[in-house]
CSV table of C-alpha atoms and ligand atoms in Angstrom, one decimal:
chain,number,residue,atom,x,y,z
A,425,UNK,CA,5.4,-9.1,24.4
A,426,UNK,CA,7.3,-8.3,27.5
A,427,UNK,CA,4.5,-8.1,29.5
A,428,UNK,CA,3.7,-11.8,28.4
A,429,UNK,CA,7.2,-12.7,29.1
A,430,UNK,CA,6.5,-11.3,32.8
A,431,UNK,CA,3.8,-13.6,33.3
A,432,UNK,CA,5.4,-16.6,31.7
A,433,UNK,CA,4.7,-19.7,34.1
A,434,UNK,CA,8.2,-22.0,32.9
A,435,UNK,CA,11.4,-21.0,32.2
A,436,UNK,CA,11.0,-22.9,29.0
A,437,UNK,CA,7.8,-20.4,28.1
A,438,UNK,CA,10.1,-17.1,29.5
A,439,UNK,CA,13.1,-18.0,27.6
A,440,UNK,CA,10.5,-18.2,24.5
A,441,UNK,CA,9.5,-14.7,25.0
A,442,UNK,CA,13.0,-14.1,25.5
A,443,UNK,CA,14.2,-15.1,22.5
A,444,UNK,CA,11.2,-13.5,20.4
A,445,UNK,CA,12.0,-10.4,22.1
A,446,UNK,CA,15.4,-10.2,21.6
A,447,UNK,CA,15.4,-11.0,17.9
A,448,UNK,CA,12.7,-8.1,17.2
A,449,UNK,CA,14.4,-5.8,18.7
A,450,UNK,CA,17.4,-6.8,16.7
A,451,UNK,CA,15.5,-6.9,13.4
A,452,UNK,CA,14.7,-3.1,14.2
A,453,UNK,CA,18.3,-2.3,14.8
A,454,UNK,CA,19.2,-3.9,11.7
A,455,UNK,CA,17.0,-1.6,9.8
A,456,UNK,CA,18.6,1.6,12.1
A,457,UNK,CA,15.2,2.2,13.5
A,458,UNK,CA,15.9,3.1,16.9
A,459,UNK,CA,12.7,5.4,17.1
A,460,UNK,CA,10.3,2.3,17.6
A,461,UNK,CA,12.7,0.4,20.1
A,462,UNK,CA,12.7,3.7,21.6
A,463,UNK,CA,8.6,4.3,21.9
A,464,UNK,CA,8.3,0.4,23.3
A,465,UNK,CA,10.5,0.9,26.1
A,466,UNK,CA,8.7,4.7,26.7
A,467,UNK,CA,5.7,2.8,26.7
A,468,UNK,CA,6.5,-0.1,29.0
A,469,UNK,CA,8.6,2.5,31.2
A,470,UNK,CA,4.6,4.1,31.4
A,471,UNK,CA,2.4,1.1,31.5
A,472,UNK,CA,4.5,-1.6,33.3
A,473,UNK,CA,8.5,-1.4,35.3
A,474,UNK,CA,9.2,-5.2,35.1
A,475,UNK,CA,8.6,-5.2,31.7
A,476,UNK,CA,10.7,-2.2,30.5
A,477,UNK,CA,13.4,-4.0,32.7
A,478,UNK,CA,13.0,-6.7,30.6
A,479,UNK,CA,12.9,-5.0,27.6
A,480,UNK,CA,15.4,-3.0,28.2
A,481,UNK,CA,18.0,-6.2,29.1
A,482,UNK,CA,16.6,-7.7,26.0
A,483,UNK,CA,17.6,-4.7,23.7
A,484,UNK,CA,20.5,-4.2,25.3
A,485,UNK,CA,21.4,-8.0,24.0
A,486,UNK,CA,20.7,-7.4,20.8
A,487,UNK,CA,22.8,-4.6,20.2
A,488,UNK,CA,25.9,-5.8,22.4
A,489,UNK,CA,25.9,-9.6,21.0
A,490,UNK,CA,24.5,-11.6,18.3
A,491,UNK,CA,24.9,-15.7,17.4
A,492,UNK,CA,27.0,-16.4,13.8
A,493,UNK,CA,25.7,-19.1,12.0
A,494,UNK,CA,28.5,-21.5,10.7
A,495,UNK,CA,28.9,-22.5,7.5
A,496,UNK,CA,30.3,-25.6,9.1
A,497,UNK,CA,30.6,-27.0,12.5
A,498,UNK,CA,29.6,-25.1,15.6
A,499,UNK,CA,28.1,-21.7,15.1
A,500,UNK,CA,29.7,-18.6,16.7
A,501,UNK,CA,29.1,-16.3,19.8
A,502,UNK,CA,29.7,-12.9,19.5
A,503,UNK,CA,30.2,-10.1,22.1
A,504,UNK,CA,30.7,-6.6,22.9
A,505,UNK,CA,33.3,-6.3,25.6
A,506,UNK,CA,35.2,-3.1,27.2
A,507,UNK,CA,38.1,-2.1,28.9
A,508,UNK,CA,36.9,0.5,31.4
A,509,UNK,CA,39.4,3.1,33.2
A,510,UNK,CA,38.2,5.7,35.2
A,511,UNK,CA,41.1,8.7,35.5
A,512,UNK,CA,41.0,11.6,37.1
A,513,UNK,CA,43.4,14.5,36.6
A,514,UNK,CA,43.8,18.6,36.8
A,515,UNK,CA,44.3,18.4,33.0
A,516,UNK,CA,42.1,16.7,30.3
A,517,UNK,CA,42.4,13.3,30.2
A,518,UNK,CA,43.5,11.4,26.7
A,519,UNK,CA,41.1,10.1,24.4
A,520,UNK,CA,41.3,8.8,20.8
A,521,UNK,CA,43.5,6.7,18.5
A,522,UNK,CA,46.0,4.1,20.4
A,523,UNK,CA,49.1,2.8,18.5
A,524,UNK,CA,49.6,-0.3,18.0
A,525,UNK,CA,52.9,-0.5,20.5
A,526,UNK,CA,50.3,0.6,23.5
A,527,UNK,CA,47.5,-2.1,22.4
A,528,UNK,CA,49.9,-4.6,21.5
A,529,UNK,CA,50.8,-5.8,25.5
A,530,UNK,CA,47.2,-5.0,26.3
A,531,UNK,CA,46.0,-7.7,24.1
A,532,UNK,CA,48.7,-10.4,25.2
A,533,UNK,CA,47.1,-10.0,29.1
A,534,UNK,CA,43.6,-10.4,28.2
A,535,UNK,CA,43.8,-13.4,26.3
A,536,UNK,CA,46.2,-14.5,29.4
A,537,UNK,CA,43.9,-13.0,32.5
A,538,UNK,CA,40.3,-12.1,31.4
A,539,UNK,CA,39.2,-14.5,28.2
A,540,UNK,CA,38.1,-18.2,28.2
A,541,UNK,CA,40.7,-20.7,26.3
A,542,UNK,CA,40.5,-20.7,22.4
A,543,UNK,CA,38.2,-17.5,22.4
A,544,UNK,CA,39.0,-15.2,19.9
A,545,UNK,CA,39.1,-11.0,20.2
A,546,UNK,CA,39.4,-7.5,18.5
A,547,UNK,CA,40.6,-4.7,20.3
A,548,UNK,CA,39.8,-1.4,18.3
A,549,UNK,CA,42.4,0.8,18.1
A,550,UNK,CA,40.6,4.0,19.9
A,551,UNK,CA,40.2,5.2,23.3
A,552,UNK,CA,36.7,6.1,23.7
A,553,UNK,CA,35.5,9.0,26.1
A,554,UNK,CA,31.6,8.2,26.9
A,555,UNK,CA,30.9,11.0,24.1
A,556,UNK,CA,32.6,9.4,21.3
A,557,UNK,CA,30.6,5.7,22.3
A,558,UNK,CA,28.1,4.6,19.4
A,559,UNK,CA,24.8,6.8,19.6
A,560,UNK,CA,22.0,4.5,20.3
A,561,UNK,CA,21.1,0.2,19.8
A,562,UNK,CA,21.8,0.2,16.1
A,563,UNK,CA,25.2,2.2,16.2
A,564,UNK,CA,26.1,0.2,19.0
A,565,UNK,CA,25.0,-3.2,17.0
A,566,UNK,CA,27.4,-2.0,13.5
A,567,UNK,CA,30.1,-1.8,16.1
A,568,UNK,CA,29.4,-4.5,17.8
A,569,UNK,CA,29.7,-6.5,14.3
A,570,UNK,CA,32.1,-4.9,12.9
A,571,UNK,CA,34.8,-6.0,15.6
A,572,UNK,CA,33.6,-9.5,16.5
A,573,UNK,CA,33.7,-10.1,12.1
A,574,UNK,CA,37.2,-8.7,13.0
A,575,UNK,CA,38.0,-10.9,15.9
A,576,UNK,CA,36.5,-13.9,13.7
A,577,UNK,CA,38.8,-12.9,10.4
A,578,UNK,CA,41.8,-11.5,12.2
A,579,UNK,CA,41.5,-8.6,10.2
A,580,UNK,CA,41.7,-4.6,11.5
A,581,UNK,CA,39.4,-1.9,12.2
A,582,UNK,CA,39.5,1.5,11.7
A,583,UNK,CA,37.7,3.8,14.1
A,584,UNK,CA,34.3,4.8,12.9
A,585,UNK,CA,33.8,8.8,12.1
A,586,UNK,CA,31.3,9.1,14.8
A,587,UNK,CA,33.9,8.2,17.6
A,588,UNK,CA,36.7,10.4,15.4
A,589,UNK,CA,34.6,13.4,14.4
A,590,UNK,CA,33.5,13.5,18.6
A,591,UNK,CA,35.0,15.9,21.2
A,592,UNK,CA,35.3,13.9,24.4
A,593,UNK,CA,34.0,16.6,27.3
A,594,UNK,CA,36.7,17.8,29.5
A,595,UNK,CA,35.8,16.7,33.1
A,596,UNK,CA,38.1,16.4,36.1
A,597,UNK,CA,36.7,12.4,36.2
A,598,UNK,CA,35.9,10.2,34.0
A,599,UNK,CA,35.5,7.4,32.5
A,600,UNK,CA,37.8,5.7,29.3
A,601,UNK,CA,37.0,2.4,27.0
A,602,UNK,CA,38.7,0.2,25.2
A,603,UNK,CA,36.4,-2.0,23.0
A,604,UNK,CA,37.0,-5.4,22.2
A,605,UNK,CA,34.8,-7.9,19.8
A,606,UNK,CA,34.7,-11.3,21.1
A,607,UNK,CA,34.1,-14.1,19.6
A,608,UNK,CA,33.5,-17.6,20.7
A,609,UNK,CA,31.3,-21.0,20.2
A,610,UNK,CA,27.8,-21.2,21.1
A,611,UNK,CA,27.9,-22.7,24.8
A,612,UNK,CA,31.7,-22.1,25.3
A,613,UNK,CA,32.4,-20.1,27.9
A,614,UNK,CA,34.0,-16.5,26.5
A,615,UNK,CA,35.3,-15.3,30.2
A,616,UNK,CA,38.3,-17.1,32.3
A,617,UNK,CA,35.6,-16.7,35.2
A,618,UNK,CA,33.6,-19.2,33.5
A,619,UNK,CA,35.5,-21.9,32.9
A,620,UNK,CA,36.2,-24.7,34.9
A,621,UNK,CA,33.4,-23.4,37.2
A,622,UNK,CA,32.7,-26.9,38.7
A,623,UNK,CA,36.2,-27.0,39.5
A,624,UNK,CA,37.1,-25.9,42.8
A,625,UNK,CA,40.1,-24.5,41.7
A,626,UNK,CA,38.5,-22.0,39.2
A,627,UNK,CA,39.5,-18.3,39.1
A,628,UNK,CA,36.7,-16.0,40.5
A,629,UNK,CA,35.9,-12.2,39.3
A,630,UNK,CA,37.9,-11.1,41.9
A,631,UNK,CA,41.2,-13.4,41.5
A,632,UNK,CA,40.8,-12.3,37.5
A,633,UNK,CA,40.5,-8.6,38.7
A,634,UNK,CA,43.7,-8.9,40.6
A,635,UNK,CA,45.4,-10.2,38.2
A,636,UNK,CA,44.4,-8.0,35.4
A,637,UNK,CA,45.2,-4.7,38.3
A,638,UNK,CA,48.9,-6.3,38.9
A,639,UNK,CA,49.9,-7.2,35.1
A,640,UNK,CA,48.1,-4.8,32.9
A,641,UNK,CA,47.9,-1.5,34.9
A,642,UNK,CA,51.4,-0.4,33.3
A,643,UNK,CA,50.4,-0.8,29.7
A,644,UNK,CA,47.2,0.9,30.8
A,645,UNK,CA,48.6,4.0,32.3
A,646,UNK,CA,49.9,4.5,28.5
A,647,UNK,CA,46.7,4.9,27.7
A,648,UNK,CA,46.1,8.0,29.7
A,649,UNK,CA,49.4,9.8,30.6
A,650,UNK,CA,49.3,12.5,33.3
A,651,UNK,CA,46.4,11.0,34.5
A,652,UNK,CA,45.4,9.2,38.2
A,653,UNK,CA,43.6,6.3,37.1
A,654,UNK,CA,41.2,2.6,38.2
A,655,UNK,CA,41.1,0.0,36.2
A,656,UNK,CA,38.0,-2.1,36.2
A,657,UNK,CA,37.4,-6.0,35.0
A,658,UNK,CA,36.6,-6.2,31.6
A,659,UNK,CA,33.3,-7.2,31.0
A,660,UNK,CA,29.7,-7.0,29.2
A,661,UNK,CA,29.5,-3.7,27.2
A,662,UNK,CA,26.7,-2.1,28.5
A,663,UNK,CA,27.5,-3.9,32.1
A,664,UNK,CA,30.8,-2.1,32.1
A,665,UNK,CA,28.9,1.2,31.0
A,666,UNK,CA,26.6,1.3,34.4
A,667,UNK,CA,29.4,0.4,36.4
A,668,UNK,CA,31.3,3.6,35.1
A,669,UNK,CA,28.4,5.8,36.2
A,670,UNK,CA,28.2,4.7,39.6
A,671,UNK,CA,32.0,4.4,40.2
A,672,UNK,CA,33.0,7.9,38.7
A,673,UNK,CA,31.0,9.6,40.9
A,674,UNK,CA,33.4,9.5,43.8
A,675,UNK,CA,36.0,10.6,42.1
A,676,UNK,CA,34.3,13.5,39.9
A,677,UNK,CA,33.8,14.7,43.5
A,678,UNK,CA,36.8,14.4,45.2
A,679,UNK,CA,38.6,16.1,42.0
A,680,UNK,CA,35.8,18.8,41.9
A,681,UNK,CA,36.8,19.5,45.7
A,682,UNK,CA,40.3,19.3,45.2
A,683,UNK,CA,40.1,21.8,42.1
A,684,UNK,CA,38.0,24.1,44.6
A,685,UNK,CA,40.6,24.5,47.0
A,686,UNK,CA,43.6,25.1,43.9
A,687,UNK,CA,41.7,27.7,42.4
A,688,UNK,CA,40.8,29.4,45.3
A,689,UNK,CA,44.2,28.5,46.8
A,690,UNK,CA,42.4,27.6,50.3
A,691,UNK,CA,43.0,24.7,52.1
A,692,UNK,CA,39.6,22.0,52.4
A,693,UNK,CA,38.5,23.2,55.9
A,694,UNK,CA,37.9,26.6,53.9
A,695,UNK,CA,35.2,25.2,51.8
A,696,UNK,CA,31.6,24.5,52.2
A,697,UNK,CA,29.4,22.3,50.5
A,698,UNK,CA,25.4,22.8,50.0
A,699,UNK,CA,23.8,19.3,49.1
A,700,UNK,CA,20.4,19.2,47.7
A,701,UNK,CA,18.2,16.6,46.7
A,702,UNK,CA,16.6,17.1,43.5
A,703,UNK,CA,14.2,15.4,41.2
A,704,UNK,CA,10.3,16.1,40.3
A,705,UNK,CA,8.8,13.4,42.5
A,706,UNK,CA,11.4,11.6,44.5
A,707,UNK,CA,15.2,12.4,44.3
A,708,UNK,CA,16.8,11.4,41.2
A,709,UNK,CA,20.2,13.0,42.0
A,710,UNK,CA,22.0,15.0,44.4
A,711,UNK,CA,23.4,18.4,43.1
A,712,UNK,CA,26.1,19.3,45.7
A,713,UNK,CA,27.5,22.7,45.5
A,714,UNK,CA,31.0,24.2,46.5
A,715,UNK,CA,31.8,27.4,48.0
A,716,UNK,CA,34.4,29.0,50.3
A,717,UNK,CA,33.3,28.1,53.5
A,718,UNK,CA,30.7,31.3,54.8
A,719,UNK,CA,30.0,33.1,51.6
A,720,UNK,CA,26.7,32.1,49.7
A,721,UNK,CA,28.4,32.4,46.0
A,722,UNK,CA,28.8,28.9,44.5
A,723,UNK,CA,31.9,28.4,42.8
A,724,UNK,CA,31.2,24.7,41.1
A,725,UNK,CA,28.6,22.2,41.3
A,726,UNK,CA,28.7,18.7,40.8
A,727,UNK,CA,25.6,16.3,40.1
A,728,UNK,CA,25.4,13.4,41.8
A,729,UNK,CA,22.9,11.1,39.6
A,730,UNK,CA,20.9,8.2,41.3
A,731,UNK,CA,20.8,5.1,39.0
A,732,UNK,CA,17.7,2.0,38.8
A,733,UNK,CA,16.8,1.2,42.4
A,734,UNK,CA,19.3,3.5,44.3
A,735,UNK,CA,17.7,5.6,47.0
A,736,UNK,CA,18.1,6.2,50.6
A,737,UNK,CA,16.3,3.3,52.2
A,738,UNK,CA,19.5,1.5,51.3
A,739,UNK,CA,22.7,1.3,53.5
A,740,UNK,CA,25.0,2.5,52.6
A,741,UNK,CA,22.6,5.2,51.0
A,742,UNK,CA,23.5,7.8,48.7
A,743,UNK,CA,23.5,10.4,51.3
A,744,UNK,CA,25.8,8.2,53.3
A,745,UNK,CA,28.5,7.9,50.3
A,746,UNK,CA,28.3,11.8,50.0
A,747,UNK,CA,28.6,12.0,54.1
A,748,UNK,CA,31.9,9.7,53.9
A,749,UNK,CA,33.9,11.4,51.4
A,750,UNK,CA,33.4,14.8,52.8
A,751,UNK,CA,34.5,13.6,56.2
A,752,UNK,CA,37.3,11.5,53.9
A,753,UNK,CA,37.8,15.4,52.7
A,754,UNK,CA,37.5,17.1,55.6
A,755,UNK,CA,35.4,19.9,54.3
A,756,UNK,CA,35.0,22.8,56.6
A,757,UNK,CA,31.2,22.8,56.2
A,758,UNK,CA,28.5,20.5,55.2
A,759,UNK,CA,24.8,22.4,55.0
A,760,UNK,CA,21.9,20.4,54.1
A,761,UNK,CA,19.2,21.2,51.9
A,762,UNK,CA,15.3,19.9,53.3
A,763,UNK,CA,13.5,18.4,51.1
A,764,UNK,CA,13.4,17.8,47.3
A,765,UNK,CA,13.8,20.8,45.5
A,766,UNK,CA,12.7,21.0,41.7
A,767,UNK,CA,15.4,20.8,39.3
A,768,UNK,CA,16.6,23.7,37.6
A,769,UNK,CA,18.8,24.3,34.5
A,770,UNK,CA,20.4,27.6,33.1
A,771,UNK,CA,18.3,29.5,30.2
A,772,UNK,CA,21.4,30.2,28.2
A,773,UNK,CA,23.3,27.1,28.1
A,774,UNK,CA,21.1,24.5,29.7
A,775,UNK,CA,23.5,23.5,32.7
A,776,UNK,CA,22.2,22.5,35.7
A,777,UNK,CA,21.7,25.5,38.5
A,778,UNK,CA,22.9,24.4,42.3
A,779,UNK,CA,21.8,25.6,45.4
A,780,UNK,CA,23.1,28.6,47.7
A,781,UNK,CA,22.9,28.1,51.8
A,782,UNK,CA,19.4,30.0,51.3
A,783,UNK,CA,18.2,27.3,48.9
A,784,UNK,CA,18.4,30.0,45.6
A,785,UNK,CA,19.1,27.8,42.5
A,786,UNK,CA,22.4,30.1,40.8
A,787,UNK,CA,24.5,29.0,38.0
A,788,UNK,CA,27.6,27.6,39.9
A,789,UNK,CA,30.8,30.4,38.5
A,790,UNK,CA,34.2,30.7,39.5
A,791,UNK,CA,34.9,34.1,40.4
A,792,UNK,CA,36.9,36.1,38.4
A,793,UNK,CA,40.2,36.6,40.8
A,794,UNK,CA,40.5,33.2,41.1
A,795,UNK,CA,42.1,31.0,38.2
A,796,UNK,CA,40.0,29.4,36.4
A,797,UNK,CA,40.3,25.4,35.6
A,798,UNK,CA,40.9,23.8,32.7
A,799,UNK,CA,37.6,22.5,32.5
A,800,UNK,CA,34.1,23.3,30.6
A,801,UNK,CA,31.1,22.4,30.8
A,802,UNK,CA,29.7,24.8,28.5
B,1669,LIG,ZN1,24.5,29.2,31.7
């Protein structure tokens, strides 16, 4: 069926296939059967890439909105929106239940700076670290209903086990959600960035950014004390979830450097990096390794994942970012790796092995002297 929609001649016929596509793959989420949604997009990811984009985008619809059928008058969009924060900090960074004196200020400025006029939202009362997100399109569907039926009753929500019975993983960076259900009429717009737009005068993305930055960052930094933080625009659930992955990268880095140098109690132009390309084919993610500045024993590793149609025929490429920040850093050595090498992972506990300056894949340890940080990944 994708493949058909790929070849569609009109908009008309594509938004046809479109439609049909969308509401099978919500029928299947209905019935919690992720394993067939999951073998169609395997089998398009084989056979045919425009076509598992599409299906992809056309699952990720179902799951992260749905269209309410009125009783009377107009029927009702529904949407899955987040809040996303990425914090970084030396100490783990706060996840879980929010009271309703933190949420409460929250709520007032995105009805004021982020949602259209007369559109109506849920904000669950949880914090959610990426662990403790639904597992999978059904979970994510449930969830997705469960707060928009919220948003449209004015009722509560309690959190569901999965998110309370999950450990969030402790990571120097990372990324934080708030999840909203959103509600509004079919062909109404839901964001303030919609509306108006044929007025001149119309707030932008960025303008709604802004504003959200200047009036809601100190109600946000409630929601992770201790912690160094970004705020980014509320949007599209699983829009807001690849924009986390590409923008905690950065920051995972710069706090994995910066954790390097307190442990080992050297300043940065003591360390050394080893950067290596890795994937089976064609590099799917850097895996940069950090070591005192000389020595071949790597202290910590960080991945650097590649996401859709990121590689280095871009500017600015990956290897560009990764350039920049340790300049940014001033790290005391960069070596480069030739190559794609294979990736590797430990035996024992399945983490990812880095490179030494020879090119030997080692599991990245801090040595014992040294204090250890209050992070695990294992
Ligand atoms: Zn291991």
């Amino acid at each position: 069926m994708s493949a058909a929609a790929i070849a569609a001649g009109s908009i008309i016929e594509a938004r046809y296939w479109q439609d049909k596509l969308e509401s099978t793959a919500a029928q299947l989420m209905e019935r919690s059967n992720d394993s067939a949604i999951e073998a169609a997009l395997d089998q398009t990811f084989q056979a045919n890439l425009p076509a598992h984009e599409l299906l992809s985008r056309a699952c990720e619809a179902a799951a992260e909105s749905v269209v309410l059928p009125a009783a009377e008058g107009a029927a009702n969009q529904a949407l899955l929106v987040s809040i996303p924060l990425i914090a970084w900090s030396k100490y783990p960074i706060a996840s879980g239940p929010v009271d309703e004196a933190t949420l409460a200020p929250i709520r007032a400025h995105l009805f004021a700076h982020i949602l259209a006029d007369g559109v109506r939202a849920h904000i669950s009362p949880f914090l959610y670290a990426i662990e403790q997100l639904p597992r999978g399109f059904s979970e994510t569907r449930k969830l997705m209903r469960k707060l928009t039926q919220a948003a449209l009753n004015g009722t509560s929500t309690r959190p569901d086990s999965t998110a309370r019975e999950s450990e969030a993983a402790e990571m120097p960076a990372d990324a934080r959600f708030l999840l909203v259900g959103v509600v509004a009429p079919v062909g109404a717009p839901i964001f303030l960035w919609q509306q108006d737009a044929q007025n001149e005068a119309h707030a932008t993305h960025n303008e709604c950014l802004l504003r959200w930055v200047e009036q809601c960052r100190p109600s946000l930094a409630k929601l992770v004390p201790g912690a160094a933080f970004e705020c980014g625009l509320p949007d599209a659930y699983f829009h807001n979830c690849r924009q986390c992955d590409l923008r905690v990268r950065p920051y995972m880095l710069n706090s994995s450097l910066e954790l390097v140098e307190d442990s080992l109690k050297v300043p940065a132009s003591e360390i050394g990096v080893v950067v290596a390309g890795v994937g089976e084919s064609r590099v799917d993610e850097y895996r940069i390794s950090i070591l005192r500045k000389g020595t071949s024993q790597v202290v910590h590793g960080v991945v650097w994942p590649l996401y859709g149609a990121e590689d280095d025929d871009e500017a600015p490429s990956p290897r560009e970012a990764l350039e920049a920040i340790f300049k940014e850093h001033r790290v005391g050595e960069v070596i480069r790796l030739p190559g794609t090498q294979t990736p590797e992972f430990c035996e024992d506990c399945g983490a990812p092995l880095f490179y030494d300056p020879e090119g030997e894949a080692v599991h990245a340890e801090f040595p014992e002297e040294s204090e250890p940080p209050p992070v695990h990944y294992h």
